[in-house]
Structure formats: structure tokens, C-alpha cells
Amino acid sequence: MRVWRAWTALWAEREHPVSLGLVRIGLGLCVLVDALVVRGLGLVHPLFGPELEGGLVGAAPWVESLGPGNVHGVLTLAALGLTVGCFTRTSALILLGVWAQLGVAAPFADRAVDLLARDVLAVLALSGAGAWASVDAAWSTGSLWGDGRPVGAWARRLIVAQLALLYGGAGLTKVDASWWPWGGASALFVVLQDPAVTRTSFAFLRDGGWRLTQVATVVTVVWQLLWPLVVVWMALGWTRFRRLGDRLHAVWLAVGLAFHLTLAATMELGLFPWCMMALYPALIAPRHLRR
Amino acid sequence: MDNARALVITVVLLVHGALAVGIGGGPVRAVLRWTGTGQSWAMFAVPDRTPRTLEIHAEVDGDWVPVFVKNVVDHPVIGPRVRDRRIRALYDSAPESGSPGWWNFSRWVGRLALQGDPRATRVRVRVVEGVTTDPWLPADPTATVLLERIHGRAALLAEDGL
């Protein structure tokens, strides 16, 4: 019973909305920029349009009847609404719904990062993410920054749990021997030889630089596998080991940012590295951000 | 209220935790499919040792001239479009027997190539599979053409009035 009471108290805690607000803005910006790039490159019809009008795989009937440009326009507006915090919950729900259905209509275009972002959108839609740096806050309190009234910390903690699941799961599913020392730790070298996902040719790594990729391979696997410990470290933040927890936390964040910035610089994975970094403010408790 | 919230969160965490390690699904999957949510991750779990390269050549005066070869020859119009993560799936994940998506893609990208060069009479769009060996082994130069489509300007002209 005592455990359940502590568990209940954990999810009932309230905090300043700054961390959730930053996640909302970051994720909204990622989706908005992606949507504008797709429109700018003229890819809306090829991706979501009917074959007779230039679609590459054929549209879902409902997208065809509403018009792919209109459906994508609603997605873009919802992403804008989420970013600026205008009707935040409604914008998040519309974005989630339209994005999910475009994913059903064109499953080949729906990648893991789309799934992840929608998971987080579902949390944001129910949270107080619009209570800071938003039009909603300006309307309800007269200040863009809101009145500082605390919101449920459960949403931020769920996003942290989502990150731990994602990274931990990704580490556990690395079944190929090339990810491990006994397989030569050549996985990242092999990945960097795939022209479909790299920004430039990394053939030069065969001349000696590959040893660096071995180190990076091991660091990646260890870092991902240990992610569930982040939850433990966050828990340390609520105990007398707070200082140790904060330090480990900072190291983990720094490695994560370096990992995703390197991915963004070397590989063409679309939204993935940017969406992941957009979720990182959830790892920082408002007491740190406001210090 | 606090108890109800904790209970819902516990269920959500248990369901998603089980999904993350590949356990369960059933009726939950239908909800996840319609909301486009879930826990289906595999980040390069098995690195691809037979990577594919998209190559586009235009025939000019009887010679095949490269228009776009990923990471070798870029094209200002084609490059940003075929690099898009969604478009990439149409050629990088297409079955070796081809697919309607691949055929439509080859026509679409072929049109873009021909629009950029009025001298070109035909365009060849193909996906070439290479072999990646471990770095301490000699490189393997094997290259196999997996998918290939050649389109004449006249045929595409009939479709689009090029």
C-alpha cells in the first residue's frame, strides 16, 4: 500500500510548465518545418495524391475526396497551432489524427520517428504543455509566459519513460553481431557505407578511420542499453543523492545531443535526430531550467 | 482522482512496455493502428550489407550521361526530392520484382531528368546493389543492377506533354 501511495504521489506531482512547453515548441517546429519542406519541394501530390494526378502510390479515398493539398494544409496549420500554443490541445489532437491517417494512407512514408512523435503528441494533447510561451497562456493570463501555475508533472515523466523505452528497446533489438565487440563492432562503419541514408560518401573510412567507428559503435550500444537507468537517475533527483543524479543526468544529455548532432551531420534520416532532440527538454526538470 | 490517474498511467506503461519488447498486442493493436501510435523500433538492428544506390542517367548523343548518382553526382531538382525519407522508401525498399510505386517513381524522376536536359532522348533509372565487407577485409566491388527502367522522351511526352 505504501508503494502504491508513493506511485500515486509520483504521478500527482505538479511543476512549472517550462519543460513541457519547450517540448511542445520543439516538436511542433520539427513537424512544421518538415511539412513546409514537403510542400516546397512539391511532394504533397506525389506522396499523398491519386495516381491519375501524379501520385506515386495512389491516395486513400478520403484523402482523394478532400484533396491531398487540403489535408496536408490542415496538418501544417495544426503543427503551427501546436508550435505557437494556439488551441494547444485541439491542435495536438488534429495533428495526431491527420498525421496518423496520412500514415495509414501511405504506410511506406511512415517511419519510426512518425510513430514516436505521435506517441508524444498524444501525451501533449492531455497535458498542460500550452500553459507556457503560448497564445493560450496569453489569452488566459494576459502574459505569453503564463502565470507560472504548476501543471501535472506526469506528462513530462511519461515522455522520459517513452525515451527510455525507445532507446532501451533499440539497444535490445541490436541483434546483429556487428554491433558487439565479438562481431568486430563494425556496425556503424557498415551503416555509413549505405548511400541511401548517408549525406556523402564515407568510403574513405576504410583507409583507417574505421577504428573510430568501432568506438562509436560500442558507445552507441552501451548508451542505448543503459537508457532505462535514466529513470533511476531521475529518481535519484528526488532523494538525498540528488547531486549525483544531476551529474549523471548531465553526462547522459551531453552524449545524447552529441549522438543526434552527429547523426544529423552524417546521415539523411529526416525528422529523426531533430525530433529526438526536441524531446530532450523533458529530461530537464523545470527547477533546473528556471535556475 | 490521483488513484485513477496513477492506474491509467500504470496500464499505459505496462502495455507500451510490453509492446516495446514485442509482447502482446491483440485488441490494443487496432487502437494503436488508428491513432498511429505504438512501440515499433528497430534502429539499424541489422546493418544493411547490400546497400542500394539510386542511379539516373540520360542518353545524350548515344551516350549514357549521369544525371544523379547518390553521393557521387548531384542534381539540384532531383537530389532534394529523392533524399526525402518518404520518397526514399520507393526505391530503397522496393522489391526486386518491382512494384507500382517503383514504376511510378521511375517515370516521375525520369520526367524531372528529361525536363532538365532538352538534348536527352531517353532516361535510365536504376537501383544498383553493392556489397559492404567489414573494414579489415578487402573491399568487394560487386555491383548488381536490381531494378531498371528506361523511358523514352516520346513516351513521357505522351503522358505529360514534355
PDB file of N, CA and C in Angstrom, chain A residues 228-264:
ATOM      1  N   PRO A 228      17.286   2.911 -19.791  1.00  0.00           N
ATOM      2  CA  PRO A 228      16.306   2.751 -18.711  1.00  0.00           C
ATOM      3  C   PRO A 228      16.834   3.240 -17.357  1.00  0.00           C
ATOM      4  N   LEU A 229      18.176   3.289 -17.213  1.00  0.00           N
ATOM      5  CA  LEU A 229      18.734   3.785 -15.946  1.00  0.00           C
ATOM      6  C   LEU A 229      18.478   5.275 -15.750  1.00  0.00           C
ATOM      7  N   VAL A 230      18.199   5.972 -16.855  1.00  0.00           N
ATOM      8  CA  VAL A 230      17.930   7.409 -16.740  1.00  0.00           C
ATOM      9  C   VAL A 230      16.765   7.630 -15.781  1.00  0.00           C
ATOM     10  N   VAL A 231      15.802   6.720 -15.864  1.00  0.00           N
ATOM     11  CA  VAL A 231      14.644   6.836 -14.980  1.00  0.00           C
ATOM     12  C   VAL A 231      15.101   6.726 -13.526  1.00  0.00           C
ATOM     13  N   VAL A 232      16.055   5.819 -13.294  1.00  0.00           N
ATOM     14  CA  VAL A 232      16.580   5.665 -11.937  1.00  0.00           C
ATOM     15  C   VAL A 232      17.306   6.940 -11.518  1.00  0.00           C
ATOM     16  N   TRP A 233      18.091   7.488 -12.450  1.00  0.00           N
ATOM     17  CA  TRP A 233      18.841   8.707 -12.130  1.00  0.00           C
ATOM     18  C   TRP A 233      17.913   9.872 -11.825  1.00  0.00           C
ATOM     19  N   MET A 234      16.804   9.918 -12.578  1.00  0.00           N
ATOM     20  CA  MET A 234      15.836  10.975 -12.294  1.00  0.00           C
ATOM     21  C   MET A 234      15.269  10.771 -10.894  1.00  0.00           C
ATOM     22  N   ALA A 235      15.046   9.508 -10.545  1.00  0.00           N
ATOM     23  CA  ALA A 235      14.523   9.220  -9.212  1.00  0.00           C
ATOM     24  C   ALA A 235      15.527   9.659  -8.147  1.00  0.00           C
ATOM     25  N   LEU A 236      16.833   9.525  -8.477  1.00  0.00           N
ATOM     26  CA  LEU A 236      17.864   9.993  -7.535  1.00  0.00           C
ATOM     27  C   LEU A 236      17.687  11.476  -7.253  1.00  0.00           C
ATOM     28  N   GLY A 237      17.175  12.179  -8.261  1.00  0.00           N
ATOM     29  CA  GLY A 237      16.972  13.620  -8.112  1.00  0.00           C
ATOM     30  C   GLY A 237      15.970  13.966  -7.027  1.00  0.00           C
ATOM     31  N   TRP A 238      15.155  12.978  -6.621  1.00  0.00           N
ATOM     32  CA  TRP A 238      14.156  13.253  -5.580  1.00  0.00           C
ATOM     33  C   TRP A 238      14.625  12.756  -4.215  1.00  0.00           C
ATOM     34  N   THR A 239      15.871  12.320  -4.154  1.00  0.00           N
ATOM     35  CA  THR A 239      16.353  11.772  -2.888  1.00  0.00           C
ATOM     36  C   THR A 239      17.570  12.556  -2.420  1.00  0.00           C
ATOM     37  N   ARG A 240      18.230  12.043  -1.392  1.00  0.00           N
ATOM     38  CA  ARG A 240      19.436  12.741  -0.905  1.00  0.00           C
ATOM     39  C   ARG A 240      20.607  12.572  -1.865  1.00  0.00           C
ATOM     40  N   PHE A 241      20.441  11.715  -2.926  1.00  0.00           N
ATOM     41  CA  PHE A 241      21.502  11.565  -3.928  1.00  0.00           C
ATOM     42  C   PHE A 241      21.292  12.507  -5.112  1.00  0.00           C
ATOM     43  N   ARG A 242      20.557  13.564  -4.874  1.00  0.00           N
ATOM     44  CA  ARG A 242      20.181  14.472  -5.945  1.00  0.00           C
ATOM     45  C   ARG A 242      21.389  14.945  -6.765  1.00  0.00           C
ATOM     46  N   ARG A 243      22.483  15.323  -6.071  1.00  0.00           N
ATOM     47  CA  ARG A 243      23.639  15.886  -6.793  1.00  0.00           C
ATOM     48  C   ARG A 243      24.252  14.860  -7.744  1.00  0.00           C
ATOM     49  N   LEU A 244      24.371  13.608  -7.279  1.00  0.00           N
ATOM     50  CA  LEU A 244      24.911  12.546  -8.135  1.00  0.00           C
ATOM     51  C   LEU A 244      23.980  12.336  -9.344  1.00  0.00           C
ATOM     52  N   GLY A 245      22.695  12.290  -9.048  1.00  0.00           N
ATOM     53  CA  GLY A 245      21.708  12.119 -10.121  1.00  0.00           C
ATOM     54  C   GLY A 245      21.823  13.220 -11.159  1.00  0.00           C
ATOM     55  N   ASP A 246      21.958  14.465 -10.704  1.00  0.00           N
ATOM     56  CA  ASP A 246      22.061  15.607 -11.622  1.00  0.00           C
ATOM     57  C   ASP A 246      23.290  15.491 -12.526  1.00  0.00           C
ATOM     58  N   ARG A 247      24.411  15.044 -11.940  1.00  0.00           N
ATOM     59  CA  ARG A 247      25.655  14.942 -12.728  1.00  0.00           C
ATOM     60  C   ARG A 247      25.531  13.866 -13.807  1.00  0.00           C
ATOM     61  N   LEU A 248      25.044  12.687 -13.407  1.00  0.00           N
ATOM     62  CA  LEU A 248      24.882  11.602 -14.378  1.00  0.00           C
ATOM     63  C   LEU A 248      23.923  12.030 -15.488  1.00  0.00           C
ATOM     64  N   HIS A 249      22.900  12.710 -15.056  1.00  0.00           N
ATOM     65  CA  HIS A 249      21.885  13.207 -15.971  1.00  0.00           C
ATOM     66  C   HIS A 249      22.510  14.120 -17.035  1.00  0.00           C
ATOM     67  N   ALA A 250      23.383  15.023 -16.571  1.00  0.00           N
ATOM     68  CA  ALA A 250      24.026  15.982 -17.480  1.00  0.00           C
ATOM     69  C   ALA A 250      24.913  15.253 -18.492  1.00  0.00           C
ATOM     70  N   VAL A 251      25.655  14.234 -18.014  1.00  0.00           N
ATOM     71  CA  VAL A 251      26.524  13.464 -18.913  1.00  0.00           C
ATOM     72  C   VAL A 251      25.665  12.765 -19.969  1.00  0.00           C
ATOM     73  N   TRP A 252      24.575  12.174 -19.524  1.00  0.00           N
ATOM     74  CA  TRP A 252      23.702  11.442 -20.446  1.00  0.00           C
ATOM     75  C   TRP A 252      23.132  12.359 -21.521  1.00  0.00           C
ATOM     76  N   LEU A 253      22.697  13.549 -21.077  1.00  0.00           N
ATOM     77  CA  LEU A 253      22.158  14.526 -22.025  1.00  0.00           C
ATOM     78  C   LEU A 253      23.212  14.941 -23.047  1.00  0.00           C
ATOM     79  N   ALA A 254      24.438  15.193 -22.573  1.00  0.00           N
ATOM     80  CA  ALA A 254      25.516  15.638 -23.461  1.00  0.00           C
ATOM     81  C   ALA A 254      25.833  14.564 -24.501  1.00  0.00           C
ATOM     82  N   VAL A 255      25.905  13.291 -24.062  1.00  0.00           N
ATOM     83  CA  VAL A 255      26.178  12.195 -25.009  1.00  0.00           C
ATOM     84  C   VAL A 255      25.038  12.116 -26.029  1.00  0.00           C
ATOM     85  N   GLY A 256      23.804  12.253 -25.549  1.00  0.00           N
ATOM     86  CA  GLY A 256      22.641  12.182 -26.435  1.00  0.00           C
ATOM     87  C   GLY A 256      22.665  13.279 -27.488  1.00  0.00           C
ATOM     88  N   LEU A 257      22.962  14.498 -27.062  1.00  0.00           N
ATOM     89  CA  LEU A 257      22.999  15.607 -28.026  1.00  0.00           C
ATOM     90  C   LEU A 257      24.107  15.387 -29.049  1.00  0.00           C
ATOM     91  N   ALA A 258      25.286  14.943 -28.570  1.00  0.00           N
ATOM     92  CA  ALA A 258      26.400  14.683 -29.489  1.00  0.00           C
ATOM     93  C   ALA A 258      26.016  13.587 -30.486  1.00  0.00           C
ATOM     94  N   PHE A 259      25.347  12.548 -29.992  1.00  0.00           N
ATOM     95  CA  PHE A 259      24.912  11.433 -30.832  1.00  0.00           C
ATOM     96  C   PHE A 259      23.983  11.922 -31.940  1.00  0.00           C
ATOM     97  N   HIS A 260      22.979  12.709 -31.562  1.00  0.00           N
ATOM     98  CA  HIS A 260      21.989  13.130 -32.564  1.00  0.00           C
ATOM     99  C   HIS A 260      22.532  14.210 -33.500  1.00  0.00           C
ATOM    100  N   LEU A 261      23.407  15.074 -32.992  1.00  0.00           N
ATOM    101  CA  LEU A 261      24.008  16.080 -33.887  1.00  0.00           C
ATOM    102  C   LEU A 261      24.911  15.390 -34.911  1.00  0.00           C
ATOM    103  N   THR A 262      25.632  14.343 -34.474  1.00  0.00           N
ATOM    104  CA  THR A 262      26.473  13.590 -35.411  1.00  0.00           C
ATOM    105  C   THR A 262      25.606  12.894 -36.461  1.00  0.00           C
ATOM    106  N   LEU A 263      24.487  12.313 -35.996  1.00  0.00           N
ATOM    107  CA  LEU A 263      23.564  11.675 -36.943  1.00  0.00           C
ATOM    108  C   LEU A 263      23.072  12.681 -37.977  1.00  0.00           C
ATOM    109  N   ALA A 264      22.683  13.868 -37.481  1.00  0.00           N
ATOM    110  CA  ALA A 264      22.135  14.887 -38.389  1.00  0.00           C
ATOM    111  C   ALA A 264      23.186  15.336 -39.402  1.00  0.00           C
TER     112      ALA A 264
END
